[in-house]
Amino acid sequence: MEVRDEMLLRVFFSDHGDPKDRERLLRATVKRHQDAAARLGDHRPKAASHGPSCRLEVLDFGIAFHRFCADWFS
């Protein structure tokens, strides 16, 4: 898996900046991942109504990934 995320890169270098800026960055990153998980979750009922599928599995992965990221950055 390859991860390319501008916010993650900004967090990496945030030790060299103002701690208040880092806090704002982390809050924004958490919100971005929470919002992404929620948007994906909105699609789950329709996807699940078709029964088990690879699409549903990938959707669940995306939801879990964004929830993990939100927790990790918290």
Short mmCIF file of C-alpha atoms in Angstrom, two decimals:
data_model
loop_
_atom_site.label_atom_id
_atom_site.label_comp_id
_atom_site.label_asym_id
_atom_site.label_seq_id
_atom_site.Cartn_x
_atom_site.Cartn_y
_atom_site.Cartn_z
CA MET A 1 0.00 0.00 0.00
CA GLU A 2 1.25 3.44 -0.87
CA VAL A 3 0.09 6.45 1.12
CA ARG A 4 0.41 9.94 -0.33
CA ASP A 5 -1.17 12.48 1.92
CA GLU A 6 -0.21 16.15 2.00
CA MET A 7 -1.57 16.56 5.53
CA LEU A 8 0.55 13.66 6.80
CA LEU A 9 3.61 15.27 5.26
CA ARG A 10 2.72 18.59 6.88
CA VAL A 11 2.36 16.85 10.26
CA PHE A 12 5.77 15.23 9.72
CA PHE A 13 7.41 18.63 9.41
CA SER A 14 5.24 20.37 12.01
CA ASP A 15 7.83 19.95 14.78
CA HIS A 16 9.64 22.93 13.27
CA GLY A 17 6.64 25.25 13.52
CA ASP A 18 4.38 26.86 16.07
CA PRO A 19 2.66 24.29 18.34
CA LYS A 20 -0.64 26.14 17.86
CA ASP A 21 -0.35 25.70 14.10
CA ARG A 22 0.32 21.98 14.64
CA GLU A 23 -2.81 21.69 16.80
CA ARG A 24 -4.92 23.39 14.12
CA LEU A 25 -3.41 21.10 11.50
CA LEU A 26 -4.16 18.00 13.56
CA ARG A 27 -7.75 19.10 14.24
CA ALA A 28 -8.27 19.78 10.52
CA THR A 29 -6.80 16.40 9.63
CA VAL A 30 -9.02 14.58 12.13
CA LYS A 31 -12.09 16.39 10.80
CA ARG A 32 -11.16 15.59 7.20
CA HIS A 33 -10.92 11.86 8.00
CA GLN A 34 -14.12 11.90 10.08
CA ASP A 35 -15.98 13.60 7.24
CA ALA A 36 -14.61 11.13 4.69
CA ALA A 37 -15.69 8.17 6.85
CA ALA A 38 -19.16 9.69 7.24
CA ARG A 39 -19.53 10.33 3.50
CA LEU A 40 -18.50 6.76 2.71
CA GLY A 41 -20.81 5.47 5.44
CA ASP A 42 -23.73 7.22 3.73
CA HIS A 43 -23.25 4.83 0.79
CA ARG A 44 -23.15 1.67 2.90
CA PRO A 45 -26.90 0.95 3.20
CA LYS A 46 -27.35 0.95 -0.57
CA ALA A 47 -24.18 -1.08 -1.13
CA ALA A 48 -25.19 -3.61 1.54
CA SER A 49 -28.69 -3.98 0.07
CA HIS A 50 -27.15 -5.88 -2.84
CA GLY A 51 -25.68 -8.49 -0.52
CA PRO A 52 -22.04 -9.37 0.04
CA SER A 53 -19.72 -8.04 -2.64
CA CYS A 54 -16.18 -6.89 -3.25
CA ARG A 55 -17.52 -3.35 -3.59
CA LEU A 56 -18.99 -3.53 -0.09
CA GLU A 57 -15.71 -4.93 1.28
CA VAL A 58 -13.73 -2.10 -0.30
CA LEU A 59 -16.24 0.45 1.00
CA ASP A 60 -15.89 -1.02 4.50
CA PHE A 61 -12.11 -0.81 4.14
CA GLY A 62 -12.37 2.87 3.24
CA ILE A 63 -14.61 3.60 6.21
CA ALA A 64 -12.32 1.71 8.59
CA PHE A 65 -9.24 3.39 7.13
CA HIS A 66 -10.59 6.90 7.64
CA ARG A 67 -11.79 6.06 11.16
CA PHE A 68 -8.34 4.70 11.99
CA CYS A 69 -6.69 7.84 10.63
CA ALA A 70 -9.03 10.11 12.60
CA ASP A 71 -8.22 8.18 15.79
CA TRP A 72 -4.48 8.11 15.06
CA PHE A 73 -4.27 11.86 14.48
CA SER A 74 -6.37 12.59 17.62
#
